[in-house]
mmCIF file of C-alpha atoms in Angstrom:
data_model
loop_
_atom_site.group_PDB
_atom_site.id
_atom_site.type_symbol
_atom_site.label_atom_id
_atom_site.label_comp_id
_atom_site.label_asym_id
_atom_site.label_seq_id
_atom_site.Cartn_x
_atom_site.Cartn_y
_atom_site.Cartn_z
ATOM 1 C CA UNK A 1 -137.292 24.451 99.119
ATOM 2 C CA UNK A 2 -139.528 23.496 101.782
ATOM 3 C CA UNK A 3 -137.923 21.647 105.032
ATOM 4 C CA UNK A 4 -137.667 17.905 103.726
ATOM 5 C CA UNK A 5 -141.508 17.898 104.125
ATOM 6 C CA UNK A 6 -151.808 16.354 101.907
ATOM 7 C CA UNK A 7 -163.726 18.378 91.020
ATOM 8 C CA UNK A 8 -166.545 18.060 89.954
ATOM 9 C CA UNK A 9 -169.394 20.141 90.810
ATOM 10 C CA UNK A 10 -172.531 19.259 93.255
ATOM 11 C CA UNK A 11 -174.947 20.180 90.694
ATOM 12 C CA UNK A 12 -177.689 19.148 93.080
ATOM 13 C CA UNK A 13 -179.041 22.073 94.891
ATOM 14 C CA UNK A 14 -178.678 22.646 98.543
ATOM 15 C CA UNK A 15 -181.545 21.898 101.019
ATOM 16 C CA UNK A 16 -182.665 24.590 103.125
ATOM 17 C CA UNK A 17 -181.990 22.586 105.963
ATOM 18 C CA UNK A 18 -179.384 20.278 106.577
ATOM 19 C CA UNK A 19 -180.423 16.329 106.415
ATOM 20 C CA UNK A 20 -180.626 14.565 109.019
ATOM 21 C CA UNK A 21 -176.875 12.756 110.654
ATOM 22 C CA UNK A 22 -176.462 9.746 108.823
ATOM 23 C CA UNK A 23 -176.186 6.618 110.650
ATOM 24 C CA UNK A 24 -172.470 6.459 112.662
ATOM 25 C CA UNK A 25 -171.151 3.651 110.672
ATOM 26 C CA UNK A 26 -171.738 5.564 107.187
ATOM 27 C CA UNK A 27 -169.079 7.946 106.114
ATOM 28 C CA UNK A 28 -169.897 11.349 104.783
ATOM 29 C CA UNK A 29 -168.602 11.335 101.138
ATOM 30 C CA UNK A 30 -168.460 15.254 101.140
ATOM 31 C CA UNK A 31 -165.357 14.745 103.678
ATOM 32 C CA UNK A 32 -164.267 12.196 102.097
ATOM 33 C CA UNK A 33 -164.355 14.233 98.776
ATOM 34 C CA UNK A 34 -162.574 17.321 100.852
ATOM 35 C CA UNK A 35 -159.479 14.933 101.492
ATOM 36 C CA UNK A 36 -158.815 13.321 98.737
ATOM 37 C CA UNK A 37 -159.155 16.563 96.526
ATOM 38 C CA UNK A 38 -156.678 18.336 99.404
ATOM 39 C CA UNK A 39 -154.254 15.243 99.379
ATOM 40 C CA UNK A 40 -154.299 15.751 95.314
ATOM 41 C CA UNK A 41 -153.065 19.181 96.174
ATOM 42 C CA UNK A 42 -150.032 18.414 98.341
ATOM 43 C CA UNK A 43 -148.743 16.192 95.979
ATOM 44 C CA UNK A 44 -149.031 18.661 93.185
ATOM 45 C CA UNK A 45 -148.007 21.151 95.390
ATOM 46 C CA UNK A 46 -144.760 18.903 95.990
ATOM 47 C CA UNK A 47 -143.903 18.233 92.441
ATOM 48 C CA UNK A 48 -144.497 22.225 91.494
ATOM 49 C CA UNK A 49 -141.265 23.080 93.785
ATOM 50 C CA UNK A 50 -138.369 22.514 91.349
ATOM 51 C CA UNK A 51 -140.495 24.270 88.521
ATOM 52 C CA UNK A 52 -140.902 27.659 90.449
ATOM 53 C CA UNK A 53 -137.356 29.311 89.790
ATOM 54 C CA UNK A 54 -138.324 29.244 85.667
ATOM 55 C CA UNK A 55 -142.013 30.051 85.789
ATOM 56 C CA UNK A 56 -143.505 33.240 87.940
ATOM 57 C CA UNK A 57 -147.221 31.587 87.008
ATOM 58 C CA UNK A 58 -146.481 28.034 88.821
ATOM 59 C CA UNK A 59 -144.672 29.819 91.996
ATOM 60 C CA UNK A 60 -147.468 31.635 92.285
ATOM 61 C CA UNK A 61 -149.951 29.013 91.727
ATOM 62 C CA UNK A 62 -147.772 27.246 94.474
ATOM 63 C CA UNK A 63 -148.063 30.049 97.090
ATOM 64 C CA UNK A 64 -152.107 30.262 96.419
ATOM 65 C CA UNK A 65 -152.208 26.294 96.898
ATOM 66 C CA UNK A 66 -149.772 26.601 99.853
ATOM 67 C CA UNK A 67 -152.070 28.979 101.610
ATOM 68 C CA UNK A 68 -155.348 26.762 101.665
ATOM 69 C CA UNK A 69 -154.414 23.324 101.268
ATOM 70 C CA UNK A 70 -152.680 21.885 104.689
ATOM 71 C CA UNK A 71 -155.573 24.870 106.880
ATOM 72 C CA UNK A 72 -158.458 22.448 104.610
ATOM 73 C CA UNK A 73 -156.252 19.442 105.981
ATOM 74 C CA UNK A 74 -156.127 20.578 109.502
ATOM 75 C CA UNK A 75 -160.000 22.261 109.999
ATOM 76 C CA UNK A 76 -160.954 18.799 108.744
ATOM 77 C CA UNK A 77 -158.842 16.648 111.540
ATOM 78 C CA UNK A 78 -159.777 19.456 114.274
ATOM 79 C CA UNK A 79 -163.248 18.813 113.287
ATOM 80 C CA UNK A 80 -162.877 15.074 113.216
ATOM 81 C CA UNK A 81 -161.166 15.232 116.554
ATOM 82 C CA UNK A 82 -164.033 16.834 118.785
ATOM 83 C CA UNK A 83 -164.919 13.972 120.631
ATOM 84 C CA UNK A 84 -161.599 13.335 121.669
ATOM 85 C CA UNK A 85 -161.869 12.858 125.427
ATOM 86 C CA UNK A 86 -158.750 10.528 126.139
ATOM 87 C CA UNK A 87 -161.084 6.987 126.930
ATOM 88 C CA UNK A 88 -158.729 4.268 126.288
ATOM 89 C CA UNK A 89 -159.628 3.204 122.566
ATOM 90 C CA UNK A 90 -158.651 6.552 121.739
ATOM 91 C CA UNK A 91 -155.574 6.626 123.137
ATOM 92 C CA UNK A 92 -155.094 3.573 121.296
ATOM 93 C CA UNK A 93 -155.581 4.901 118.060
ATOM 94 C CA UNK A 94 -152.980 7.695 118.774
ATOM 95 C CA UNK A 95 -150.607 5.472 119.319
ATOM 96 C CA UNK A 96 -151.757 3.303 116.507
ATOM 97 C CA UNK A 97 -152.239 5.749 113.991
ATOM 98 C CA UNK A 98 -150.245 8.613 114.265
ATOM 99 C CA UNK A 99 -147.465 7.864 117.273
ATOM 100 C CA UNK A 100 -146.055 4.399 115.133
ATOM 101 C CA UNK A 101 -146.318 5.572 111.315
ATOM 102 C CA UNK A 102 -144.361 8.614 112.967
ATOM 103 C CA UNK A 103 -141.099 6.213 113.823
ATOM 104 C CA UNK A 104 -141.616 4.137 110.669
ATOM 105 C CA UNK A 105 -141.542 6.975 108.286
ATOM 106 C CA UNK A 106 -139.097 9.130 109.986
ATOM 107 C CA UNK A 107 -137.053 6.188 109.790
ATOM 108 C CA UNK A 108 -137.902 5.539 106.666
ATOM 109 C CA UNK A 109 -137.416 9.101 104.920
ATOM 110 C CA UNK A 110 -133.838 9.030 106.731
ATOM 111 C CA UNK A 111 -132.857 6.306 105.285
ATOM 112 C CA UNK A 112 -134.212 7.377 102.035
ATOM 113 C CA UNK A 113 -132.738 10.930 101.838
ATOM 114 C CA UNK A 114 -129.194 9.465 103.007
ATOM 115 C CA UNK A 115 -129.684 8.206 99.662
ATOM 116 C CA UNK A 116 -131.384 10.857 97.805
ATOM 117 C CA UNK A 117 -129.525 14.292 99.066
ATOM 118 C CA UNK A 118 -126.202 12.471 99.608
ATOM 119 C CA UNK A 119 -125.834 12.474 103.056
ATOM 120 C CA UNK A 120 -124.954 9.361 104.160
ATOM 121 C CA UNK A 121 -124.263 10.523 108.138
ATOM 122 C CA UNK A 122 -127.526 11.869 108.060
ATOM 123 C CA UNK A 123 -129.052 10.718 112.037
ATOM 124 C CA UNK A 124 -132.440 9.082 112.823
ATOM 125 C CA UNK A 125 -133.510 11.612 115.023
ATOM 126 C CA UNK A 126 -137.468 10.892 116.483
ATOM 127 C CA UNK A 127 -137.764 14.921 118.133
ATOM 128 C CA UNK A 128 -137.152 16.443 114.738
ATOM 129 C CA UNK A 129 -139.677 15.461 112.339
ATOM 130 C CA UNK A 130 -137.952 14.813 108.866
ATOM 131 C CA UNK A 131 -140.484 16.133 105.414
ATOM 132 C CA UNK A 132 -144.015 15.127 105.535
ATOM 133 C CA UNK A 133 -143.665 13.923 109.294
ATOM 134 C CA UNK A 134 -144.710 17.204 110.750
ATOM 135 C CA UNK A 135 -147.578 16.546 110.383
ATOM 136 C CA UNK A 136 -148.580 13.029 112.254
ATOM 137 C CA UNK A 137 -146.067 14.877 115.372
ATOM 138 C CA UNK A 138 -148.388 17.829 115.611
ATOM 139 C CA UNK A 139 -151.361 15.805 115.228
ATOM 140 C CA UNK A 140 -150.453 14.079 117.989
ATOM 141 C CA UNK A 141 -150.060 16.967 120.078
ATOM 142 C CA UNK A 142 -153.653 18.268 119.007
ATOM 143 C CA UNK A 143 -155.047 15.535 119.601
ATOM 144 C CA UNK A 144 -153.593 15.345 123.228
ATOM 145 C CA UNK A 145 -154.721 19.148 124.044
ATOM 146 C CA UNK A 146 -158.604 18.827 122.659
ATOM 147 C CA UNK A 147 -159.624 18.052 126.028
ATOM 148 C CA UNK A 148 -158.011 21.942 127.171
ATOM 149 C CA UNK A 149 -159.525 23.589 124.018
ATOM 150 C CA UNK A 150 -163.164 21.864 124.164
ATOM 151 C CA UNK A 151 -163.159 23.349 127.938
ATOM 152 C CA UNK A 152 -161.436 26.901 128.010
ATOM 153 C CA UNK A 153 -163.473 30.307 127.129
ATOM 154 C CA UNK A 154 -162.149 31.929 124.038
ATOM 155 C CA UNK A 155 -160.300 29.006 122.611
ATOM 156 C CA UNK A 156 -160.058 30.225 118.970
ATOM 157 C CA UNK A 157 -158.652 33.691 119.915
ATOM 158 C CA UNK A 158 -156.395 31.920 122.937
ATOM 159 C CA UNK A 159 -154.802 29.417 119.888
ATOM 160 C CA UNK A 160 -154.486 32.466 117.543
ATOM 161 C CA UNK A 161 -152.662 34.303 120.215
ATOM 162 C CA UNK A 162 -150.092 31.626 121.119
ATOM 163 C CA UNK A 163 -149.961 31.093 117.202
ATOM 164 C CA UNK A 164 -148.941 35.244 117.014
ATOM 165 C CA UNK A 165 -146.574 34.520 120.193
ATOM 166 C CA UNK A 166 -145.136 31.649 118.352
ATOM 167 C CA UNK A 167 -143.638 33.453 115.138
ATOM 168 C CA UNK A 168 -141.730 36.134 117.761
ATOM 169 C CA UNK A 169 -139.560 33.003 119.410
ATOM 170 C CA UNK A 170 -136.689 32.170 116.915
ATOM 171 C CA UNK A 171 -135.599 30.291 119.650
ATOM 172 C CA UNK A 172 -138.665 27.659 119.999
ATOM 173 C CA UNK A 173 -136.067 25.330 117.885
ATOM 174 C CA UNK A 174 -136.864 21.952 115.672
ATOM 175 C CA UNK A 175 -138.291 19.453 118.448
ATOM 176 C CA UNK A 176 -141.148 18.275 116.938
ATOM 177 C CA UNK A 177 -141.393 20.859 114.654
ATOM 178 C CA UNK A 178 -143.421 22.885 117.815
ATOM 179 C CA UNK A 179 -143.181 25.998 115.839
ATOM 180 C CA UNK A 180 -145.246 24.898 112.834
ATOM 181 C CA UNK A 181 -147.754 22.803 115.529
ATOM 182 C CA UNK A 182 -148.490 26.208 117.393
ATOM 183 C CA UNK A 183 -148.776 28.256 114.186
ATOM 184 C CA UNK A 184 -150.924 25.538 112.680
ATOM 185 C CA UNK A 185 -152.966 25.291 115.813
ATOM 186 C CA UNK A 186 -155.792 27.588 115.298
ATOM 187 C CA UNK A 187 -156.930 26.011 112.412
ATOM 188 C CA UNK A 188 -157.351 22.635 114.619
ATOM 189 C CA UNK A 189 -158.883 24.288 117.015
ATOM 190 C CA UNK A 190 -161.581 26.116 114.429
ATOM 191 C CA UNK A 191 -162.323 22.880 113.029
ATOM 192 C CA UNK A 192 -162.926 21.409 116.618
ATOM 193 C CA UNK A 193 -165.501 24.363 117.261
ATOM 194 C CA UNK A 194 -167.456 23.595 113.697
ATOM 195 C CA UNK A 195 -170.363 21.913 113.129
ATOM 196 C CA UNK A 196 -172.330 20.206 110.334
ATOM 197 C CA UNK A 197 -174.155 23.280 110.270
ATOM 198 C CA UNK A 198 -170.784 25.399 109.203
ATOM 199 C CA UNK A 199 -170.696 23.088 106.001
ATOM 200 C CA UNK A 200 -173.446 23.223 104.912
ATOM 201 C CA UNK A 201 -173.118 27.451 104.586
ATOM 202 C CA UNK A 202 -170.012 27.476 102.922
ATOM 203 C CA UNK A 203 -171.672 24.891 100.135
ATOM 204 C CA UNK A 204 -174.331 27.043 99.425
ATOM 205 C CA UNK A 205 -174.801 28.045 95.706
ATOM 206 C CA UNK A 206 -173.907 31.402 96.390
ATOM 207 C CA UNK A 207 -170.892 30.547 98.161
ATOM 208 C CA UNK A 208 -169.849 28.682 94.659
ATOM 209 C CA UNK A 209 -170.358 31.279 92.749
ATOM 210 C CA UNK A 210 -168.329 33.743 94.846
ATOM 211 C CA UNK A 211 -165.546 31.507 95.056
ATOM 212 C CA UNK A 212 -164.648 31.613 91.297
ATOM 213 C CA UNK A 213 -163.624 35.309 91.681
ATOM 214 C CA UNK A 214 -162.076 35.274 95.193
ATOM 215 C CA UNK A 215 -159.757 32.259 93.530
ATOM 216 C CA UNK A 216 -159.252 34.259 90.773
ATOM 217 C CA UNK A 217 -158.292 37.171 92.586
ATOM 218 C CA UNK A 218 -156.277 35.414 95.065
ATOM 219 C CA UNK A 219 -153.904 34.125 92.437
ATOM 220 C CA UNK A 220 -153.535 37.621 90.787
ATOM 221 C CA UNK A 221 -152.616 38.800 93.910
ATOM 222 C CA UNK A 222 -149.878 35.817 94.809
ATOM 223 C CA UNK A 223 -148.500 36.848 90.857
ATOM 224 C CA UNK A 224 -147.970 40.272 92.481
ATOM 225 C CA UNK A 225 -146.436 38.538 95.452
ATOM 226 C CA UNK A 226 -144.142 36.645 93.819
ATOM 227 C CA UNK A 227 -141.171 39.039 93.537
ATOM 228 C CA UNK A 228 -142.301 40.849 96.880
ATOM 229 C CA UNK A 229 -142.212 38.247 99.687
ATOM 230 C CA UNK A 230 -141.340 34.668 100.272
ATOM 231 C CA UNK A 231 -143.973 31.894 100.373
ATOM 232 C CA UNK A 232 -142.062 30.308 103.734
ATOM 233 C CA UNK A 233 -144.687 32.430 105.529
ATOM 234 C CA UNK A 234 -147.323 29.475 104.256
ATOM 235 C CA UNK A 235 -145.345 26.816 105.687
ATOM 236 C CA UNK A 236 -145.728 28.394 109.278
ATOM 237 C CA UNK A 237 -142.130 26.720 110.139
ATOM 238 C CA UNK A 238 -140.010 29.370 110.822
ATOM 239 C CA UNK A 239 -140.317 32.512 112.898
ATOM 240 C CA UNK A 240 -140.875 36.392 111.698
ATOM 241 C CA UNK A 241 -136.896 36.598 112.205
ATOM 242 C CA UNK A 242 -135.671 33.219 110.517
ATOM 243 C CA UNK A 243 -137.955 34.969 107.328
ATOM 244 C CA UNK A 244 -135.546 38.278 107.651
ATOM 245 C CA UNK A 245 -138.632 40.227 108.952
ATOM 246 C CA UNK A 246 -138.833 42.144 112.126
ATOM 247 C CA UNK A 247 -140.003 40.800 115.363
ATOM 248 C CA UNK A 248 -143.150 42.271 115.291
ATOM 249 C CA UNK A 249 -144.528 41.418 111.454
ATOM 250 C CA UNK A 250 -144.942 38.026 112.971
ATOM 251 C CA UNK A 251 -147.797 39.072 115.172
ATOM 252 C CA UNK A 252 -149.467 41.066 112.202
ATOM 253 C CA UNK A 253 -148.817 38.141 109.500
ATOM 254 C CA UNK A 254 -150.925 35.263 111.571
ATOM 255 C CA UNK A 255 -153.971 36.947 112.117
ATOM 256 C CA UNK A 256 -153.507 37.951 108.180
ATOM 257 C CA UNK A 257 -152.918 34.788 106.790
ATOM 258 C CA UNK A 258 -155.315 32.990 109.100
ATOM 259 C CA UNK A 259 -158.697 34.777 107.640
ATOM 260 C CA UNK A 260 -156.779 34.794 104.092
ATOM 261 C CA UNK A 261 -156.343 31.344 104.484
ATOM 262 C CA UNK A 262 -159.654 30.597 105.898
ATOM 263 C CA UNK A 263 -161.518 32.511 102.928
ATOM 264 C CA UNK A 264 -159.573 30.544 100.413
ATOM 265 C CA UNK A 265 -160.184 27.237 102.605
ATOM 266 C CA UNK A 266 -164.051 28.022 102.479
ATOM 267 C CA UNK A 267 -164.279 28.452 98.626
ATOM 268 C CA UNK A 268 -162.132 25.097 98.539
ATOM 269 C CA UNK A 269 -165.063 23.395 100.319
ATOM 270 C CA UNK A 270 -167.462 24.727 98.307
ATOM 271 C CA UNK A 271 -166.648 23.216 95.213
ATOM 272 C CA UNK A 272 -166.245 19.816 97.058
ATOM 273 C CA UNK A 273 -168.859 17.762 96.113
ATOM 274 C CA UNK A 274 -171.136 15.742 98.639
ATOM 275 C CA UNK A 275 -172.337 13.120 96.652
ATOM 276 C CA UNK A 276 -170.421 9.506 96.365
ATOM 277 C CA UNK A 277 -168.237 10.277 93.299
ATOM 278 C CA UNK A 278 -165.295 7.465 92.196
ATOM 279 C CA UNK A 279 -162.879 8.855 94.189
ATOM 280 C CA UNK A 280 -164.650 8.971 97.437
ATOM 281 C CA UNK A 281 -163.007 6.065 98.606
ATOM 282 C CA UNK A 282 -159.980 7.397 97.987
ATOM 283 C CA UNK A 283 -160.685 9.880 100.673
ATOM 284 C CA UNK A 284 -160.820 7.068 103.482
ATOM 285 C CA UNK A 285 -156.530 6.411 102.340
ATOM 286 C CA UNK A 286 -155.476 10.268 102.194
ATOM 287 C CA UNK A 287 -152.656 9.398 105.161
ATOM 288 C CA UNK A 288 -151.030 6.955 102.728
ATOM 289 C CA UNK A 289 -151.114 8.734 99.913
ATOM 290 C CA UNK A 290 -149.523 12.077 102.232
ATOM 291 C CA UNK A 291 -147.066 9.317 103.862
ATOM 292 C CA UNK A 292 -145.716 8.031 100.371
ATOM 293 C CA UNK A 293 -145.696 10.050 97.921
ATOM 294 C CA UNK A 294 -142.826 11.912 99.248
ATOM 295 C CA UNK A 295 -140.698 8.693 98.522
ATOM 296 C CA UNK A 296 -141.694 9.846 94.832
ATOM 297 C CA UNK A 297 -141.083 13.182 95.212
ATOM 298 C CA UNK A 298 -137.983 12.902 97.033
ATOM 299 C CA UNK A 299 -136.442 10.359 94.127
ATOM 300 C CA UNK A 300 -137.570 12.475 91.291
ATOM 301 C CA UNK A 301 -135.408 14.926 91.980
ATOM 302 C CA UNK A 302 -132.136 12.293 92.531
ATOM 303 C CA UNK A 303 -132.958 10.470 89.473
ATOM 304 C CA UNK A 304 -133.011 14.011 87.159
ATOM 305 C CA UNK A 305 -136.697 14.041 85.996
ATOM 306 C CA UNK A 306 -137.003 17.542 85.835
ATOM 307 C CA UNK A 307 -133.763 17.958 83.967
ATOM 308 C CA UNK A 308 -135.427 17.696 80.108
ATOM 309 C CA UNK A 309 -135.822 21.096 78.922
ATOM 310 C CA UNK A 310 -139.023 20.599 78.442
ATOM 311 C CA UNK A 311 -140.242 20.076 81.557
ATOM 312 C CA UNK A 312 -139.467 23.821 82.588
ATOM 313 C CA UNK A 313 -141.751 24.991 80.206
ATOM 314 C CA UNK A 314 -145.759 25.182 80.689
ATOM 315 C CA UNK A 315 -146.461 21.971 78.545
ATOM 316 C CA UNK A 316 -143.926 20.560 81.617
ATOM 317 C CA UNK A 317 -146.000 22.344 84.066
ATOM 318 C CA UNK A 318 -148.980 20.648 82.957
ATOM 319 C CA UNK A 319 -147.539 16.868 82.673
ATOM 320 C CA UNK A 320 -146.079 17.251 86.222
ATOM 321 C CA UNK A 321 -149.295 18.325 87.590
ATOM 322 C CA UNK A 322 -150.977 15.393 86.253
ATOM 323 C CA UNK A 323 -148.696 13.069 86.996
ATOM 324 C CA UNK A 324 -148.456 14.054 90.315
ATOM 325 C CA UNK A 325 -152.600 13.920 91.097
ATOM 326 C CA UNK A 326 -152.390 9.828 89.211
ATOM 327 C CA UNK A 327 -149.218 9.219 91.465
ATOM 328 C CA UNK A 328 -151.127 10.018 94.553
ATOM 329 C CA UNK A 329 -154.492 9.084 93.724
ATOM 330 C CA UNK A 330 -153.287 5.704 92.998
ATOM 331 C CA UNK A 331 -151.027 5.838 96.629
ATOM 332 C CA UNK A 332 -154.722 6.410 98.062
ATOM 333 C CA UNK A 333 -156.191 3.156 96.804
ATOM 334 C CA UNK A 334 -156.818 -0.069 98.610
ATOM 335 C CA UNK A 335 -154.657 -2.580 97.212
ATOM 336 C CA UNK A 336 -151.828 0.245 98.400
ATOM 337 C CA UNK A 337 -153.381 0.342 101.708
ATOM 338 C CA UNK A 338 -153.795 -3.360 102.162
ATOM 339 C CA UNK A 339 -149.941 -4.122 101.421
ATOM 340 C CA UNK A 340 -148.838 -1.212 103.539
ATOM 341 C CA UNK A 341 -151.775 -1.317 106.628
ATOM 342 C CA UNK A 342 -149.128 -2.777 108.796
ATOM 343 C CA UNK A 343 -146.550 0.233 108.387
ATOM 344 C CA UNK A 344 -149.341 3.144 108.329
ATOM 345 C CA UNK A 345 -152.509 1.412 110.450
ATOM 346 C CA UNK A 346 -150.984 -1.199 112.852
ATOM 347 C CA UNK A 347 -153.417 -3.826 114.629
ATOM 348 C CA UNK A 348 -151.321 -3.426 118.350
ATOM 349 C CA UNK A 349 -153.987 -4.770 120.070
ATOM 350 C CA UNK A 350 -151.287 -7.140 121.805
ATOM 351 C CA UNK A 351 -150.003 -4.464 122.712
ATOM 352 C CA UNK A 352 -152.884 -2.532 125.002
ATOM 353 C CA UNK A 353 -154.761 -4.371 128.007
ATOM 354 C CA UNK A 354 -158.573 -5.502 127.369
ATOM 355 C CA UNK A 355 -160.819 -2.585 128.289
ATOM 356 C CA UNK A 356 -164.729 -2.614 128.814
ATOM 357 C CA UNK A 357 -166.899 -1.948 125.162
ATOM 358 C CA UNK A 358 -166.746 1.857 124.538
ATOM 359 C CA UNK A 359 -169.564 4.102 122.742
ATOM 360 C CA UNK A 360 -169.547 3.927 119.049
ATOM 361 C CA UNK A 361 -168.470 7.545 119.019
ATOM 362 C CA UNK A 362 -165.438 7.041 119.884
ATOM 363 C CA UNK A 363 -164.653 4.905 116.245
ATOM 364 C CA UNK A 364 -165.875 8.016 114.584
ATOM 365 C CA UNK A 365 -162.915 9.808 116.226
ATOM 366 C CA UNK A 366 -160.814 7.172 115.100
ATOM 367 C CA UNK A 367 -162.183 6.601 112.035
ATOM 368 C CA UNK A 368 -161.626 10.987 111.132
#
């Protein structure tokens, strides 16, 4: 179990060209799309893990979801994140967005899981992120270096390198989860290097097409897996030696499972539609549906739900999946967000001296 750790089709065809930007106050409902159908995977992802020991076809649907989904999450934010210079409404928003939902939820899944695992004595502890908090942690740091990658030569080789450096230190240890921010870290800094342009190729119709078989062969391949090597290489947490491999498979296994998980992260994106579809604005609330549905998660295993029989066998599979994709889905939605803004999107503007107006850009950052 992982460390207490997010369609329809475009039938439309593809302009040759890419339209022109839309104006910077208008969303792009393609991203939108992209997040909310990756957030739907987490959370099915999540509810999958007590159902892999009895079924070889959900742990290896697991590991094939497990390789894509948080890269899709992560390209997205790096690409979100390019204009990241450091001006002061930025800063802002990292403290706003990512540096204060970090201490609520930590606090808050300690709490819970005192509860939940039965570990009353369990500590509050701020430098080692607790379940789904890995991610706002690394974020943060991200977010702090874009200045450094946006200005180096090489910086996708560079990342990938550290990344490859990263899985032969067993010793790195559990301070803000470092060694699943540097293994994570070239897929930030691809999606800082993309451009509209990028999308726009991978959504081609003949991108589509090819990404029926490359799924489909990507999940026979994780059935053969199964037996032969653990899926804690997708969670990029734990060093070639913590996964009882030599030193040096760690330096062959990222490059590997970056361009596997790239190819699989591409043929996500091109099934993504980029028209306004209901759940769009669903994908503008993906943070609080990652942040919370752990809570559910979490207490489904305390309070027995996947004790029935039943639910271990593939009519189980199925109900969990669902249930899982409505759970989140309706975590995503605003009348969630409105009673929760205060915990997850903070107004601190108390908080922060007046500064000058800053260029619009700067909310699309924020807004990513």
């Amino acid at each position: 179990m992982p460390k207490p750790t997010v369609t329809a089709v475009d039938t439309a065809p593809t302009p040759a060209t890419p339209p022109r930007p839309a104006a910077s106050k208008e969303r792009d409902a393609f991203f939108d799309n992209a997040k909310y159908a990756a957030i739907v995977l987490v959370a099915v992802g999540h509810a999958w893990e007590p159902l892999r020991d009895g079924s070889r076809t959900v742990d290896a649907l697991y590991m094939l979801v497990y390789a894509f989904h948080m890269p899709a999450f992560i390209v997205i934010s790096g690409y979100f994140s390019r204009g990241f210079d450091g001006r002061p409404r930025q800063l802002r928003r990292l403290v706003t967005g990512l540096v204060v939902p970090y201490v609520v939820f930590e606090t808050a899944y300690t709490l819970f899981t005192r509860w939940t695992d039965q570990e009353p004595d369990r500590p509050v502890s701020l430098l080692d992120p607790l379940y789904l908090t890995w991610f706002l942690a690394a974020l943060f740091l991200w977010r702090l270096t874009t200045p450094l990658w946006r200005r180096v030569r090489l910086p996708l080789p560079l990342a990938l390198a550290m990344a490859m450096l990263a899985t032969l230190s067993p010793s790195i240890g559990d301070d803000l989860d470092l060694q699943r921010a540097l293994q994570f870290l070239p897929y930030f800094v691809l999606g800082l290097l993309l451009k509209p342009e990028h999308f726009w190729m991978v959504r081609r119709r003949a991108v589509r097409i090819a990404a029926v078989p490359v799924f489909a062969g990507a999940f026979v391949v994780a059935y053969w897996a199964v037996p032969r090597m653990t899926g804690s290489w997708f969670y990029h947490r734990d060093s070639a030696q913590e996964l009882g491999a030599p030193a040096w498979y760690g330096a062959v296994m990222t490059p590997v499972l970056f361009a596997c998980s790239l190819v699989l992260v591409a043929c996500f994106l091109a099934w993504v539609p980029g028209r306004r579809l209901w759940c769009t604005v669903l994908g503008t609330g993906t943070l609080y549906g990652y942040l919370l549905h752990g809570f559910v998660a979490q207490g489904s295993k305390y309070f027995g739900w996947y004790d029935a029989a039943w639910v271990q066998r593939p009519l189980g599979a199925v109900v969990v999946t669902a249930v899982a994709a409505v759970v989140v889905t309706l975590l995503c939605t605003p009348p969630v967000r409105r009673m929760l803004r205060a915990a997850v999107e903070p107004d601190l503007r108390w908080l922060f001296r007046r500064e000058a107006a800053e260029p619009a850009g700067d909310r699309a950052v924020a807004r990513g």
